[in-house]
PDB file of C-alpha atoms in Angstrom:
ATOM      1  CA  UNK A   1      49.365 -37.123 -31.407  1.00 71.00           C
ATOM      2  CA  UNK A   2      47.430 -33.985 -31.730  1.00 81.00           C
ATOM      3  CA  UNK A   3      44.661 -33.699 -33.831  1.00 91.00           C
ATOM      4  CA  UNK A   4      42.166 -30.975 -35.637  1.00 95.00           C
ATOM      5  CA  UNK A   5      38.667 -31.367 -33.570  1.00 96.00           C
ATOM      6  CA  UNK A   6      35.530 -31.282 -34.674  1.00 97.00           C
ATOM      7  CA  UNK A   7      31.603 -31.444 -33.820  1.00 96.00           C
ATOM      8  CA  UNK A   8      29.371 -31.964 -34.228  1.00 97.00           C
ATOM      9  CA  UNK A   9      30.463 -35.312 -36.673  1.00 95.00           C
ATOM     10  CA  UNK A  10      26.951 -35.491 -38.057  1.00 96.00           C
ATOM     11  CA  UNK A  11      24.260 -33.191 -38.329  1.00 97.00           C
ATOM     12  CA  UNK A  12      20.539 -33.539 -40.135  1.00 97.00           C
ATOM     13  CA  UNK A  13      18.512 -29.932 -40.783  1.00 96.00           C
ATOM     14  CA  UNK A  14      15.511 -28.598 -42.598  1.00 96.00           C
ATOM     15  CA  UNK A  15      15.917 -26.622 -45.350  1.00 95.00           C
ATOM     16  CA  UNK A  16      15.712 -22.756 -43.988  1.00 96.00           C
ATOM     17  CA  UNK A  17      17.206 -23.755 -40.449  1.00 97.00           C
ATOM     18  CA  UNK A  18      20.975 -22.538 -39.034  1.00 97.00           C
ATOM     19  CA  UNK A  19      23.188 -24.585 -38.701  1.00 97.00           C
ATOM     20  CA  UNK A  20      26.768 -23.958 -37.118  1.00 97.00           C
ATOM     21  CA  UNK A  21      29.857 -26.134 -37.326  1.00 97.00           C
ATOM     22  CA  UNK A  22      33.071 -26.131 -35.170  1.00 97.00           C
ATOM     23  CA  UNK A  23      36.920 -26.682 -35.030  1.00 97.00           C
ATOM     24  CA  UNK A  24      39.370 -26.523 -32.815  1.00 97.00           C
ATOM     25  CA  UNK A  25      42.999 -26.283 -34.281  1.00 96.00           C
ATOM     26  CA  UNK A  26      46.150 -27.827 -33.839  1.00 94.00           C
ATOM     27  CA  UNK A  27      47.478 -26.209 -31.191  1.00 93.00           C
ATOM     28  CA  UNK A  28      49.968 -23.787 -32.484  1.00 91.00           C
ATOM     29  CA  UNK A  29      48.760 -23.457 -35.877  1.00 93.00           C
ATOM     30  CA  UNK A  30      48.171 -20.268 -36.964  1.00 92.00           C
ATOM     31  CA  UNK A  31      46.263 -20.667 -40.317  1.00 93.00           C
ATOM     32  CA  UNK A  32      42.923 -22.136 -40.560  1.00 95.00           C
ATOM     33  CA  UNK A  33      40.952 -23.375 -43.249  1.00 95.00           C
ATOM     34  CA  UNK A  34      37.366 -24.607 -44.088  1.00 97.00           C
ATOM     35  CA  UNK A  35      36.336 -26.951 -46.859  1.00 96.00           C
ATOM     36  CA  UNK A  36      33.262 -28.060 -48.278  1.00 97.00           C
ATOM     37  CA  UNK A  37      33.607 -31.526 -49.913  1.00 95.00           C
ATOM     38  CA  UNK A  38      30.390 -32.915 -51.669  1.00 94.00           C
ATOM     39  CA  UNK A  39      30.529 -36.265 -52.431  1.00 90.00           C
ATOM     40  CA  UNK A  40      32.645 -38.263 -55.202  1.00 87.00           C
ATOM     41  CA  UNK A  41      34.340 -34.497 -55.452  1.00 91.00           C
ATOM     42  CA  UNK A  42      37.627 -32.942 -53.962  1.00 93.00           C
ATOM     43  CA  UNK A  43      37.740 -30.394 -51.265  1.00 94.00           C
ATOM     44  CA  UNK A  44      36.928 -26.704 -52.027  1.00 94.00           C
ATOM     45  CA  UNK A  45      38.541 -24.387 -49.929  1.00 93.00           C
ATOM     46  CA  UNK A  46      35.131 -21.608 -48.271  1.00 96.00           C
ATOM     47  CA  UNK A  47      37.712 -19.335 -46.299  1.00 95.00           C
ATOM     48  CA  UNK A  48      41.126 -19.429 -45.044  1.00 94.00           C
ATOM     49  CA  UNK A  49      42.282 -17.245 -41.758  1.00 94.00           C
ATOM     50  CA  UNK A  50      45.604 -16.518 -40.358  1.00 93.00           C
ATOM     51  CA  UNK A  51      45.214 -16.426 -36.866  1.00 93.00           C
ATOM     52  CA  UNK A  52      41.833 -14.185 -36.267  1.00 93.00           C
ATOM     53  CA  UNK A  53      42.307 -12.583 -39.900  1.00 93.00           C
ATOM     54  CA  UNK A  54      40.425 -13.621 -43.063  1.00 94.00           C
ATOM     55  CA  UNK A  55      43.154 -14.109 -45.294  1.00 91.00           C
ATOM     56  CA  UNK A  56      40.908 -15.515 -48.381  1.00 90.00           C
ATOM     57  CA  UNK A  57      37.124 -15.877 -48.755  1.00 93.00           C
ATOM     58  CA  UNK A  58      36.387 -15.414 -51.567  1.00 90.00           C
ATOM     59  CA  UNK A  59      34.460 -18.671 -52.643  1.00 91.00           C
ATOM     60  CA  UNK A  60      32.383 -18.098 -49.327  1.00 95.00           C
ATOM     61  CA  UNK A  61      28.725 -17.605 -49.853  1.00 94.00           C
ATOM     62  CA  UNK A  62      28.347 -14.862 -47.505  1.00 92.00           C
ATOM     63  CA  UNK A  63      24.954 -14.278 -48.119  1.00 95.00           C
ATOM     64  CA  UNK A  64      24.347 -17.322 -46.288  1.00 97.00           C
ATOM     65  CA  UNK A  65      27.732 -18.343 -45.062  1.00 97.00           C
ATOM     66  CA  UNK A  66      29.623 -16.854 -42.471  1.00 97.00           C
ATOM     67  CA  UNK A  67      32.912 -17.778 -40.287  1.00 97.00           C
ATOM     68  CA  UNK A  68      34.248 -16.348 -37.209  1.00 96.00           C
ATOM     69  CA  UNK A  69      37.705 -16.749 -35.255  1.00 95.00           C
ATOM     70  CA  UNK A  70      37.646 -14.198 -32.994  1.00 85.00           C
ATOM     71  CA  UNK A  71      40.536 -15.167 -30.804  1.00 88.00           C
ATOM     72  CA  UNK A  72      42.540 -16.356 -33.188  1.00 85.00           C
ATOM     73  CA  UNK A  73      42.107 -20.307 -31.844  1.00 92.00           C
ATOM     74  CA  UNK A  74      39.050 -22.175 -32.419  1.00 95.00           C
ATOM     75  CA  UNK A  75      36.366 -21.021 -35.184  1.00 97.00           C
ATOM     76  CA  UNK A  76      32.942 -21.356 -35.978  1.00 97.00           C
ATOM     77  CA  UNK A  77      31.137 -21.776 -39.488  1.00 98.00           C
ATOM     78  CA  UNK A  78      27.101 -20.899 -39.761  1.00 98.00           C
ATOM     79  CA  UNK A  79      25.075 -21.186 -42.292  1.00 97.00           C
ATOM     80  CA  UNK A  80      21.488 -19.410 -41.708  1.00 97.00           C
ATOM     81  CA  UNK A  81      19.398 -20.356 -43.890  1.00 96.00           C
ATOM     82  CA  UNK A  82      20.308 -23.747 -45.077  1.00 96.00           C
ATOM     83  CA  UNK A  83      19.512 -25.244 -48.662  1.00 96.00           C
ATOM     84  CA  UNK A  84      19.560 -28.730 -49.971  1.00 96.00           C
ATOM     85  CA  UNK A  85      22.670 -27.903 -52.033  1.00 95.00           C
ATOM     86  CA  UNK A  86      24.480 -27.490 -48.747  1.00 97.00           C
ATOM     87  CA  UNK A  87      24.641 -30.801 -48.117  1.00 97.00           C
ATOM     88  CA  UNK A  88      28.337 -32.369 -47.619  1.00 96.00           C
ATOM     89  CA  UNK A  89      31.221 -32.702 -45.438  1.00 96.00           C
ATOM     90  CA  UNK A  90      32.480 -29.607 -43.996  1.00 98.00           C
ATOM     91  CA  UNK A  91      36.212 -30.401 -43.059  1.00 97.00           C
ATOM     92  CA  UNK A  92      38.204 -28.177 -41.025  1.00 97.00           C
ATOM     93  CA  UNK A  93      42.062 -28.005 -41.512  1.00 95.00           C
ATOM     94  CA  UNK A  94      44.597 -26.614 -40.109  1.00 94.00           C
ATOM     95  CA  UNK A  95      48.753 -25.653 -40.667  1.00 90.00           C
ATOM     96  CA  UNK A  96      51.792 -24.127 -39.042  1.00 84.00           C
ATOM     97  CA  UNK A  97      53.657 -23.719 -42.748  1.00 75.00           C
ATOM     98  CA  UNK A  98      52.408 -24.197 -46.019  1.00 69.00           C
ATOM     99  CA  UNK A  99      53.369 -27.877 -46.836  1.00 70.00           C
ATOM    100  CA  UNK A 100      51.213 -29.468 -44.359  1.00 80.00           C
ATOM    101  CA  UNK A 101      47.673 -28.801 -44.203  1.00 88.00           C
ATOM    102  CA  UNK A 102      45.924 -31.357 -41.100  1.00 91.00           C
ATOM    103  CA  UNK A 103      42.635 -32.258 -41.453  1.00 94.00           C
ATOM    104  CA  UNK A 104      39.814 -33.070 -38.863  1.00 95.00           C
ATOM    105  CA  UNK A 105      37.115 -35.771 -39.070  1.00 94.00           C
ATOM    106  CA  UNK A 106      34.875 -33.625 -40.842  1.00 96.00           C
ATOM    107  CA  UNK A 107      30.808 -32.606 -40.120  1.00 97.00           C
ATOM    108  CA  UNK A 108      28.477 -34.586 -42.434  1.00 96.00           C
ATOM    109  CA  UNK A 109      25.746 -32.351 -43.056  1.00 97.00           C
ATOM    110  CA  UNK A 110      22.364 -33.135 -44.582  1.00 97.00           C
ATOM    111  CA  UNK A 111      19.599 -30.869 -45.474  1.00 97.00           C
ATOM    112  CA  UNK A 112      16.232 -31.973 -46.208  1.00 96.00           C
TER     113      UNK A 112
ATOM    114  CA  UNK B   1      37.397 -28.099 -67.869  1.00 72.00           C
ATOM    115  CA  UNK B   2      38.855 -28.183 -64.899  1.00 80.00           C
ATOM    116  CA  UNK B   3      41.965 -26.639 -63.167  1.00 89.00           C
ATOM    117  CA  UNK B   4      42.909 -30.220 -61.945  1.00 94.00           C
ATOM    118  CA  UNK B   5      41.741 -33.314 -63.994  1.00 94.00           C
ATOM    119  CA  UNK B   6      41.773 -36.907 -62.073  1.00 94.00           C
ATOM    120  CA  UNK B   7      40.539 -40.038 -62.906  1.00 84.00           C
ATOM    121  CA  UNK B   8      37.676 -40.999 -59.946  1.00 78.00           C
ATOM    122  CA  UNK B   9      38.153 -44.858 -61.113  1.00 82.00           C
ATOM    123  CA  UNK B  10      37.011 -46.862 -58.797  1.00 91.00           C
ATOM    124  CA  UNK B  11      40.350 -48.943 -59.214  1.00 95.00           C
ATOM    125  CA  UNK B  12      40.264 -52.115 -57.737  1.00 96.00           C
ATOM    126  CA  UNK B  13      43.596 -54.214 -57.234  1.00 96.00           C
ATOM    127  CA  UNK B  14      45.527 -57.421 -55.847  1.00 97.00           C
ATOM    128  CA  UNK B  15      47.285 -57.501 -52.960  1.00 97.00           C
ATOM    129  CA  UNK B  16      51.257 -56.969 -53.894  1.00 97.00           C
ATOM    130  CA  UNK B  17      50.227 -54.829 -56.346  1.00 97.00           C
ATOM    131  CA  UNK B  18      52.179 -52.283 -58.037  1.00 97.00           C
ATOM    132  CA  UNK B  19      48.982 -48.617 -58.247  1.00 97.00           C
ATOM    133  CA  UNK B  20      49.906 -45.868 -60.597  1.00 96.00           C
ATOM    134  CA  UNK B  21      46.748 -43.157 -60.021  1.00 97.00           C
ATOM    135  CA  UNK B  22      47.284 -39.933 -61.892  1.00 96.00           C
ATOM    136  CA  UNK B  23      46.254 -36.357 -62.296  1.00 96.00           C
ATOM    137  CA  UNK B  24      46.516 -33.377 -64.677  1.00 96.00           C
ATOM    138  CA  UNK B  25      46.178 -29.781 -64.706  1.00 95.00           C
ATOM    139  CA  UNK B  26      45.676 -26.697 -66.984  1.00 93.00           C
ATOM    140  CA  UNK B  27      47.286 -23.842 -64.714  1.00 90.00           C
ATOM    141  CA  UNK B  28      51.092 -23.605 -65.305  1.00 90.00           C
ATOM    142  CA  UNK B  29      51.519 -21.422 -62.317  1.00 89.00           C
ATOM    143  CA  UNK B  30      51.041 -24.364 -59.343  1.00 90.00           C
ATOM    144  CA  UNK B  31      54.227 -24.644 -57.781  1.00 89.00           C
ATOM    145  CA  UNK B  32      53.420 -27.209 -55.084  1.00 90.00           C
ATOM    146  CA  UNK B  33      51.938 -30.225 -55.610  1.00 93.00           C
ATOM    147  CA  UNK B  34      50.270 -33.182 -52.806  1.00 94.00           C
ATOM    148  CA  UNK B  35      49.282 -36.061 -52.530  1.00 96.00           C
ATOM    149  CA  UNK B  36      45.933 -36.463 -49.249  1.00 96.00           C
ATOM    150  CA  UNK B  37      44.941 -40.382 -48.701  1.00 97.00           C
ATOM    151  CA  UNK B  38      41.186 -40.394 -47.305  1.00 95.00           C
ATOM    152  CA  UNK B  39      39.532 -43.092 -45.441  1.00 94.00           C
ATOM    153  CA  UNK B  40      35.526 -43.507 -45.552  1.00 89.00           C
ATOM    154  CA  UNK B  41      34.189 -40.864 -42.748  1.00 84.00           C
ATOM    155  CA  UNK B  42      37.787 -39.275 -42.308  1.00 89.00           C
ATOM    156  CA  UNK B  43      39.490 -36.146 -43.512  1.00 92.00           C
ATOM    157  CA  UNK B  44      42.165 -36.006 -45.952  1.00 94.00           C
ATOM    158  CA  UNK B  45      45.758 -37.046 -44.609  1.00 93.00           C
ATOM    159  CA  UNK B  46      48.556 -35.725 -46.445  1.00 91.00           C
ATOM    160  CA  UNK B  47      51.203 -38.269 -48.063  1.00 94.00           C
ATOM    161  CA  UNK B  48      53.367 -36.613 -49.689  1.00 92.00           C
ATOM    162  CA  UNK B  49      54.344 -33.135 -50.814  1.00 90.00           C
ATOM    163  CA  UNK B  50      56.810 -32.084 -53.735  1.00 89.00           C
ATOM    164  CA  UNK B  51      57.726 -28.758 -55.222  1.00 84.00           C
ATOM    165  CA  UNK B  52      59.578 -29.433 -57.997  1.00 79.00           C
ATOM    166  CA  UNK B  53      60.075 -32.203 -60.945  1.00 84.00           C
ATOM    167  CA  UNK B  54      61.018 -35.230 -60.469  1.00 87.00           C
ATOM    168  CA  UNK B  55      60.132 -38.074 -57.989  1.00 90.00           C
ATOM    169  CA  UNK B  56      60.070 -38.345 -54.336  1.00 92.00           C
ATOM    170  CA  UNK B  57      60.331 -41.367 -52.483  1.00 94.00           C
ATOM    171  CA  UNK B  58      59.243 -42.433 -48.849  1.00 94.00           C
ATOM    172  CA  UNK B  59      58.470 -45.773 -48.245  1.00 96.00           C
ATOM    173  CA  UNK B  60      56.133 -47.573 -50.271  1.00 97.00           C
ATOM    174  CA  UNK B  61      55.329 -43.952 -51.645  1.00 97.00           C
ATOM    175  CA  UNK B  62      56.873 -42.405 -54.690  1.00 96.00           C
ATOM    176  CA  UNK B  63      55.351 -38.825 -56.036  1.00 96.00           C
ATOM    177  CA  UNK B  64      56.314 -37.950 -59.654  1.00 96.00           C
ATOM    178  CA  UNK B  65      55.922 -34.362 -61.251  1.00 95.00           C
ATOM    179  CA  UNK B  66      56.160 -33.623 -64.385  1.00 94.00           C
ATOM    180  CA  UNK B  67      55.565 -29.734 -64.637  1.00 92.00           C
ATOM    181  CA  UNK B  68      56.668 -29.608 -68.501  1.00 92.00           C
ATOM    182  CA  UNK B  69      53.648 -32.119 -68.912  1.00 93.00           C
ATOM    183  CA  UNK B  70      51.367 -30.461 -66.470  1.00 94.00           C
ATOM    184  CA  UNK B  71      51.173 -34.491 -65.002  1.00 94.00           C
ATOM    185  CA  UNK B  72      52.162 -35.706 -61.481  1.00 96.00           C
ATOM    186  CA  UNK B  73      51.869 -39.230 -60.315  1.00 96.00           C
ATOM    187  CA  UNK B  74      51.592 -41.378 -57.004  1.00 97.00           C
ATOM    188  CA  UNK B  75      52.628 -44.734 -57.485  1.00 97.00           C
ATOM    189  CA  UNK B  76      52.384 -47.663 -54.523  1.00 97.00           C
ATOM    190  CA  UNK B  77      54.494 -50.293 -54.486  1.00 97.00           C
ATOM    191  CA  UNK B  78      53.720 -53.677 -52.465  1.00 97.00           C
ATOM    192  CA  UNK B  79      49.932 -52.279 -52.075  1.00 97.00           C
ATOM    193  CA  UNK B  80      48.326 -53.736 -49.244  1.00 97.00           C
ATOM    194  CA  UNK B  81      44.808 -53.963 -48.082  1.00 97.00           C
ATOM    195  CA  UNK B  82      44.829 -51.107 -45.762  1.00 96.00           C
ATOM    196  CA  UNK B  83      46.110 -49.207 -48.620  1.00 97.00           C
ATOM    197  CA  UNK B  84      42.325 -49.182 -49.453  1.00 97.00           C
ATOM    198  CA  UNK B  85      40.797 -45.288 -49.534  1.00 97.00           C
ATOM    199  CA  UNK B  86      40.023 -42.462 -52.028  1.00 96.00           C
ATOM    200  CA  UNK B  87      43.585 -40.523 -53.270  1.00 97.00           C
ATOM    201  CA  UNK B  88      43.262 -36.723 -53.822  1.00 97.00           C
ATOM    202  CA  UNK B  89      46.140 -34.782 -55.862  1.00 96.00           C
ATOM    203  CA  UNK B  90      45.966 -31.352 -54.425  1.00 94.00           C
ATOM    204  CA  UNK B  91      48.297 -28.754 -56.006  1.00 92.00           C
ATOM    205  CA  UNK B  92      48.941 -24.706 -54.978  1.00 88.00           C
ATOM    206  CA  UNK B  93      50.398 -21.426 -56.071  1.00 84.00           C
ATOM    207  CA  UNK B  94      51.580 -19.829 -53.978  1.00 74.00           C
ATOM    208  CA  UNK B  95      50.245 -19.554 -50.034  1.00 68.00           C
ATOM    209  CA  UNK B  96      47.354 -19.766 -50.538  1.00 69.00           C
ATOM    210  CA  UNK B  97      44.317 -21.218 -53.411  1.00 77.00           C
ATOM    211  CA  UNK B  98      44.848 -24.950 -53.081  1.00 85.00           C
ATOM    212  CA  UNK B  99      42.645 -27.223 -55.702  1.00 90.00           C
ATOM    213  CA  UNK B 100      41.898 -30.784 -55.065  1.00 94.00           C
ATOM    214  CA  UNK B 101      41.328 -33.646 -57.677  1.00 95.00           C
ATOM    215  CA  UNK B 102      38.047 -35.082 -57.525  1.00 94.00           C
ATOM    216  CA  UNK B 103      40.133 -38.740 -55.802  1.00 95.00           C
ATOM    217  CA  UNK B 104      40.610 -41.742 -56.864  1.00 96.00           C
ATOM    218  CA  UNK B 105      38.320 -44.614 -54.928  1.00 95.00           C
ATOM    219  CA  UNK B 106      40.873 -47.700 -54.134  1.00 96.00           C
ATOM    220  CA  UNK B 107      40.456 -51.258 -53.215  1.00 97.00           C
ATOM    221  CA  UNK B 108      43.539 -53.488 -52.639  1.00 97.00           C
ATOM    222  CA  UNK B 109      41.839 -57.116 -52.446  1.00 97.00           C
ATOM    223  CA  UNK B 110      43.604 -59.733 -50.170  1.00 95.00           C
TER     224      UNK B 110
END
């Protein structure tokens, strides 16, 4: 069964460093989506693309934050420099239609 | 307050169980409405998915919406232990501007 990848699964920084997260789609799927999920909390949606395009981003922190899908496949998410408040799962989805939204395993980031 | 409103629990039942877990929202304009189970260390895998009132049934599964309420429902019957994870009610508008519930952290006990 194919599945939303993603790496690294864990990843410890200092406070100031980059860090950069990535995912590779279903293959197929057009629409893309990164989350932020801090713990005990839901999953809030940081930028959505459909296929290399930046259809919504609007709760991205782009003075820090910053995602890429240049070829319209796999994508990259950096954040340069990293605060303590960053810490959480960053979860990578991905969709052919609206109704089903796949998830990867997620990157567990801490920042100390 | 929130756009979506749901209990975090933790909810801890019997094996054979019947669960009832529960959200509510503010925002008359979501149209779709899901429910994600999510293992510890996993993402979110979706259940179910309804778009208008009324229930939904697949397997063990049954999603409830009540839109004139603002209140949808997941309810499992038989619960088993490896029924055991966090719940998250997500809901949309339209393509786009999904919101989660917080989830709901369940144990089924053998």
């Amino acid at each position: 069964e194919a599945e939303v990848a993603q790496s690294p699964r864990y990843k410890i920084t200092e406070k100031s460093q980059a860090v950069a997260f990535w995912c590779d789609p279903i293959s197929g799927h057009a629409t893309l989506y990164w989350y932020r999920q801090i713990l005990g909390q839901g999953p809030e949606l940081l930028v959505q693309f459909q296929d290399e395009s930046v259809v919504d981003d609007s709760q991205l922190p782009k003075d820090r934050f910053s995602a890429e899908r240049l070829k319209g496949v796999d994508s990259t998410l950096k954040i340069q420099p990293a605060e303590l408040g960053d810490s959480a799962m960053y979860l990578c989805a991905s969709s052919v239609d609206r109704e089903s939204q796949y998830f990867g395993p997620g990157t567990r980031l801490t920042v100390l | 307050q929130k756009e979506v409103e749901q209990d975090p629990g933790p909810l801890s039942v019997p094996e054979g169980a019947i669960v009832s877990l529960n959200c509510t929202y503010s925002n008359s304009a979501f149209q779709y409405f899901m429910w994600y189970r999510q293992y510890s260390r996993k993402g979110p895998e979706l259940l179910m998915y309804t778009y208008s009132s009324g229930n939904k049934e697949d397997g063990r599964f049954t999603a409830q919406v009540d839109k004139s309420s603002k209140y949808i429902s997941l309810f499992i019957r038989d619960s088993q232990p490896s029924d055991s994870a966090t719940y998250l009610c997500a809901m949309r508008r339209g393509n786009n501007d999904m919101r989660f519930g917080a989830g709901t952290r369940l144990t089924v006990k053998p």
